[in-house]
Amino acid sequence: MLMRTDPFREIDRLAEQFFGTAARPAAMHLDAYRDGDYFYAAFDLPGVDPDSIDCTVERNVLTVRAERRRPAGDGVELVAAERPMGTFTRRLFLGDTLDTDKLEAGYENGVLTLRIPVAERAKPRRVTIKANGEARRQINA
């Protein structure tokens, strides 16, 4: 049997009120970065069944929902319950510079990774400079 004495139990209880509980889990953690022509968002979802993950985009708002459940069955006896369980939700507001129609998602080792290409209109491009009403192809020095 697992037994523990925790002198900071009241502090933990207060922290759970602000940061989440088993009934109301805290937000999932993420890293977001751009690498070349792609934007990445990586969400920590350890112990989550990939079938419980739902990812939607509506009007440039990305919503990720996932559920972590406790083991259940006739022979299961809960001895300690410290990991947050329940439904986790996170929303990201994506800029117009991303092409959400080509969003790709993968789940590996407890991490959901989204890869969103940068839209063509947002990529740097060369501007043609006109002189005297005509495009100049060459500048002589």
PDB file of C-alpha atoms in Angstrom:
ATOM      1  CA  MET A   1       0.000   0.000   0.000  1.00  0.00           C
ATOM      2  CA  LEU A   2       1.247   3.497  -0.789  1.00  0.00           C
ATOM      3  CA  MET A   3       1.328   5.960   2.081  1.00  0.00           C
ATOM      4  CA  ARG A   4       2.647   9.468   2.131  1.00  0.00           C
ATOM      5  CA  THR A   5       2.788  12.456   4.401  1.00  0.00           C
ATOM      6  CA  ASP A   6       2.599  15.837   2.700  1.00  0.00           C
ATOM      7  CA  PRO A   7       3.142  18.967   4.812  1.00  0.00           C
ATOM      8  CA  PHE A   8       2.342  21.163   1.774  1.00  0.00           C
ATOM      9  CA  ARG A   9      -1.092  19.657   1.055  1.00  0.00           C
ATOM     10  CA  GLU A  10      -2.898  23.004   1.530  1.00  0.00           C
ATOM     11  CA  ILE A  11      -0.525  24.768  -0.880  1.00  0.00           C
ATOM     12  CA  ASP A  12      -1.154  22.014  -3.449  1.00  0.00           C
ATOM     13  CA  ARG A  13      -4.902  22.408  -2.989  1.00  0.00           C
ATOM     14  CA  LEU A  14      -4.690  26.158  -3.654  1.00  0.00           C
ATOM     15  CA  ALA A  15      -2.460  25.627  -6.692  1.00  0.00           C
ATOM     16  CA  GLU A  16      -4.978  23.152  -8.136  1.00  0.00           C
ATOM     17  CA  GLN A  17      -7.700  25.790  -7.865  1.00  0.00           C
ATOM     18  CA  PHE A  18      -5.717  28.111 -10.133  1.00  0.00           C
ATOM     19  CA  PHE A  19      -3.897  25.694 -12.419  1.00  0.00           C
ATOM     20  CA  GLY A  20      -6.296  22.782 -12.776  1.00  0.00           C
ATOM     21  CA  THR A  21      -7.651  19.642 -11.137  1.00  0.00           C
ATOM     22  CA  ALA A  22      -8.655  16.187 -12.230  1.00  0.00           C
ATOM     23  CA  ALA A  23     -12.152  17.536 -12.919  1.00  0.00           C
ATOM     24  CA  ARG A  24     -10.834  20.709 -14.585  1.00  0.00           C
ATOM     25  CA  PRO A  25      -7.355  19.985 -15.972  1.00  0.00           C
ATOM     26  CA  ALA A  26      -4.809  22.713 -16.558  1.00  0.00           C
ATOM     27  CA  ALA A  27      -4.111  23.759 -20.157  1.00  0.00           C
ATOM     28  CA  MET A  28      -1.851  21.553 -22.227  1.00  0.00           C
ATOM     29  CA  HIS A  29       1.672  22.893 -22.684  1.00  0.00           C
ATOM     30  CA  LEU A  30       2.981  23.765 -26.124  1.00  0.00           C
ATOM     31  CA  ASP A  31       5.971  24.995 -28.079  1.00  0.00           C
ATOM     32  CA  ALA A  32       5.353  27.056 -31.225  1.00  0.00           C
ATOM     33  CA  TYR A  33       8.019  28.061 -33.725  1.00  0.00           C
ATOM     34  CA  ARG A  34       8.696  28.801 -37.378  1.00  0.00           C
ATOM     35  CA  ASP A  35      11.272  26.881 -39.352  1.00  0.00           C
ATOM     36  CA  GLY A  36      11.688  28.037 -42.936  1.00  0.00           C
ATOM     37  CA  ASP A  37       8.377  27.941 -44.773  1.00  0.00           C
ATOM     38  CA  TYR A  38       6.529  26.109 -41.979  1.00  0.00           C
ATOM     39  CA  PHE A  39       4.996  26.994 -38.618  1.00  0.00           C
ATOM     40  CA  TYR A  40       5.034  24.237 -35.970  1.00  0.00           C
ATOM     41  CA  ALA A  41       3.018  23.764 -32.784  1.00  0.00           C
ATOM     42  CA  ALA A  42       3.919  20.873 -30.468  1.00  0.00           C
ATOM     43  CA  PHE A  43       1.498  19.972 -27.659  1.00  0.00           C
ATOM     44  CA  ASP A  44       2.471  17.791 -24.686  1.00  0.00           C
ATOM     45  CA  LEU A  45      -0.182  15.071 -24.327  1.00  0.00           C
ATOM     46  CA  PRO A  46       1.480  12.158 -22.508  1.00  0.00           C
ATOM     47  CA  GLY A  47      -0.760   9.188 -21.814  1.00  0.00           C
ATOM     48  CA  VAL A  48      -3.478  10.373 -24.211  1.00  0.00           C
ATOM     49  CA  ASP A  49      -5.052   7.888 -26.619  1.00  0.00           C
ATOM     50  CA  PRO A  50      -4.549   9.266 -30.170  1.00  0.00           C
ATOM     51  CA  ASP A  51      -8.188   8.432 -30.963  1.00  0.00           C
ATOM     52  CA  SER A  52      -9.329  10.913 -28.281  1.00  0.00           C
ATOM     53  CA  ILE A  53      -7.517  13.858 -29.911  1.00  0.00           C
ATOM     54  CA  ASP A  54      -9.651  16.276 -31.934  1.00  0.00           C
ATOM     55  CA  CYS A  55      -8.060  19.080 -33.939  1.00  0.00           C
ATOM     56  CA  THR A  56     -10.197  21.662 -35.780  1.00  0.00           C
ATOM     57  CA  VAL A  57      -9.613  24.978 -37.568  1.00  0.00           C
ATOM     58  CA  GLU A  58     -12.372  27.536 -37.942  1.00  0.00           C
ATOM     59  CA  ARG A  59     -11.705  31.088 -39.152  1.00  0.00           C
ATOM     60  CA  ASN A  60      -8.010  30.877 -38.246  1.00  0.00           C
ATOM     61  CA  VAL A  61      -8.743  29.571 -34.736  1.00  0.00           C
ATOM     62  CA  LEU A  62      -7.063  26.230 -34.104  1.00  0.00           C
ATOM     63  CA  THR A  63      -8.705  24.156 -31.349  1.00  0.00           C
ATOM     64  CA  VAL A  64      -7.093  21.033 -29.914  1.00  0.00           C
ATOM     65  CA  ARG A  65      -9.086  18.793 -27.566  1.00  0.00           C
ATOM     66  CA  ALA A  66      -7.805  15.615 -25.959  1.00  0.00           C
ATOM     67  CA  GLU A  67      -8.978  13.316 -23.205  1.00  0.00           C
ATOM     68  CA  ARG A  68      -6.947  11.305 -20.697  1.00  0.00           C
ATOM     69  CA  ARG A  69      -8.852   8.594 -18.827  1.00  0.00           C
ATOM     70  CA  ARG A  70      -8.011   6.581 -15.762  1.00  0.00           C
ATOM     71  CA  PRO A  71      -7.632   2.828 -16.169  1.00  0.00           C
ATOM     72  CA  ALA A  72     -10.954   1.138 -15.521  1.00  0.00           C
ATOM     73  CA  GLY A  73     -11.990  -2.433 -14.956  1.00  0.00           C
ATOM     74  CA  ASP A  74     -13.188  -4.906 -12.364  1.00  0.00           C
ATOM     75  CA  GLY A  75      -9.757  -5.524 -10.839  1.00  0.00           C
ATOM     76  CA  VAL A  76      -8.512  -1.901 -10.852  1.00  0.00           C
ATOM     77  CA  GLU A  77      -7.956  -0.368  -7.413  1.00  0.00           C
ATOM     78  CA  LEU A  78      -6.892   3.290  -7.389  1.00  0.00           C
ATOM     79  CA  VAL A  79      -4.035   3.777  -4.920  1.00  0.00           C
ATOM     80  CA  ALA A  80      -2.868   7.280  -5.896  1.00  0.00           C
ATOM     81  CA  ALA A  81      -4.398   9.820  -8.267  1.00  0.00           C
ATOM     82  CA  GLU A  82      -2.089  12.762  -8.948  1.00  0.00           C
ATOM     83  CA  ARG A  83      -2.048  12.990 -12.758  1.00  0.00           C
ATOM     84  CA  PRO A  84      -4.680  15.298 -14.233  1.00  0.00           C
ATOM     85  CA  MET A  85      -7.448  13.435 -16.037  1.00  0.00           C
ATOM     86  CA  GLY A  86     -10.345  14.628 -18.127  1.00  0.00           C
ATOM     87  CA  THR A  87     -10.670  16.768 -21.241  1.00  0.00           C
ATOM     88  CA  PHE A  88      -7.908  19.204 -22.148  1.00  0.00           C
ATOM     89  CA  THR A  89      -8.558  22.081 -24.555  1.00  0.00           C
ATOM     90  CA  ARG A  90      -6.235  24.643 -26.106  1.00  0.00           C
ATOM     91  CA  ARG A  91      -6.968  27.347 -28.691  1.00  0.00           C
ATOM     92  CA  LEU A  92      -4.464  29.171 -30.854  1.00  0.00           C
ATOM     93  CA  PHE A  93      -5.274  32.200 -32.966  1.00  0.00           C
ATOM     94  CA  LEU A  94      -3.426  31.742 -36.254  1.00  0.00           C
ATOM     95  CA  GLY A  95      -2.459  34.657 -38.468  1.00  0.00           C
ATOM     96  CA  ASP A  96      -3.664  35.094 -42.037  1.00  0.00           C
ATOM     97  CA  THR A  97      -0.128  34.312 -43.180  1.00  0.00           C
ATOM     98  CA  LEU A  98      -0.606  30.557 -42.617  1.00  0.00           C
ATOM     99  CA  ASP A  99      -2.211  28.139 -45.079  1.00  0.00           C
ATOM    100  CA  THR A 100      -4.512  26.196 -42.724  1.00  0.00           C
ATOM    101  CA  ASP A 101      -5.944  24.181 -45.636  1.00  0.00           C
ATOM    102  CA  LYS A 102      -2.630  22.284 -45.785  1.00  0.00           C
ATOM    103  CA  LEU A 103      -2.246  21.660 -42.023  1.00  0.00           C
ATOM    104  CA  GLU A 104      -0.642  18.310 -41.144  1.00  0.00           C
ATOM    105  CA  ALA A 105      -0.786  16.593 -37.727  1.00  0.00           C
ATOM    106  CA  GLY A 106       1.176  13.745 -36.168  1.00  0.00           C
ATOM    107  CA  TYR A 107       1.238  12.142 -32.702  1.00  0.00           C
ATOM    108  CA  GLU A 108       4.379  10.444 -31.442  1.00  0.00           C
ATOM    109  CA  ASN A 109       5.794   9.755 -27.963  1.00  0.00           C
ATOM    110  CA  GLY A 110       3.013  11.747 -26.278  1.00  0.00           C
ATOM    111  CA  VAL A 111       3.539  14.854 -28.412  1.00  0.00           C
ATOM    112  CA  LEU A 112       1.000  16.145 -30.948  1.00  0.00           C
ATOM    113  CA  THR A 113       2.877  18.090 -33.632  1.00  0.00           C
ATOM    114  CA  LEU A 114       1.087  20.324 -36.122  1.00  0.00           C
ATOM    115  CA  ARG A 115       2.852  21.583 -39.245  1.00  0.00           C
ATOM    116  CA  ILE A 116       1.270  24.503 -41.072  1.00  0.00           C
ATOM    117  CA  PRO A 117       2.844  25.949 -44.231  1.00  0.00           C
ATOM    118  CA  VAL A 118       3.336  29.683 -44.537  1.00  0.00           C
ATOM    119  CA  ALA A 119       0.985  31.019 -47.238  1.00  0.00           C
ATOM    120  CA  GLU A 120       2.572  31.976 -50.557  1.00  0.00           C
ATOM    121  CA  ARG A 121       1.364  35.580 -50.158  1.00  0.00           C
ATOM    122  CA  ALA A 122       3.335  35.856 -46.910  1.00  0.00           C
ATOM    123  CA  LYS A 123       6.660  34.628 -48.289  1.00  0.00           C
ATOM    124  CA  PRO A 124       9.319  37.166 -49.296  1.00  0.00           C
ATOM    125  CA  ARG A 125       9.304  37.918 -53.017  1.00  0.00           C
ATOM    126  CA  ARG A 126      11.323  40.056 -55.412  1.00  0.00           C
ATOM    127  CA  VAL A 127       9.676  43.248 -56.596  1.00  0.00           C
ATOM    128  CA  THR A 128      10.291  44.440 -60.157  1.00  0.00           C
ATOM    129  CA  ILE A 129      11.320  48.084 -60.297  1.00  0.00           C
ATOM    130  CA  LYS A 130      10.179  50.094 -63.306  1.00  0.00           C
ATOM    131  CA  ALA A 131      12.021  53.085 -64.680  1.00  0.00           C
ATOM    132  CA  ASN A 132      10.492  55.481 -67.197  1.00  0.00           C
ATOM    133  CA  GLY A 133       7.375  53.333 -67.426  1.00  0.00           C
ATOM    134  CA  GLU A 134       9.216  50.135 -68.489  1.00  0.00           C
ATOM    135  CA  ALA A 135      10.580  47.257 -66.503  1.00  0.00           C
ATOM    136  CA  ARG A 136      14.390  47.254 -66.473  1.00  0.00           C
ATOM    137  CA  ARG A 137      15.970  43.869 -66.767  1.00  0.00           C
ATOM    138  CA  GLN A 138      19.519  44.952 -66.355  1.00  0.00           C
ATOM    139  CA  ILE A 139      21.239  47.805 -64.641  1.00  0.00           C
ATOM    140  CA  ASN A 140      24.521  48.865 -66.225  1.00  0.00           C
ATOM    141  CA  ALA A 141      27.143  50.228 -63.924  1.00  0.00           C
TER     142      ALA A 141
END
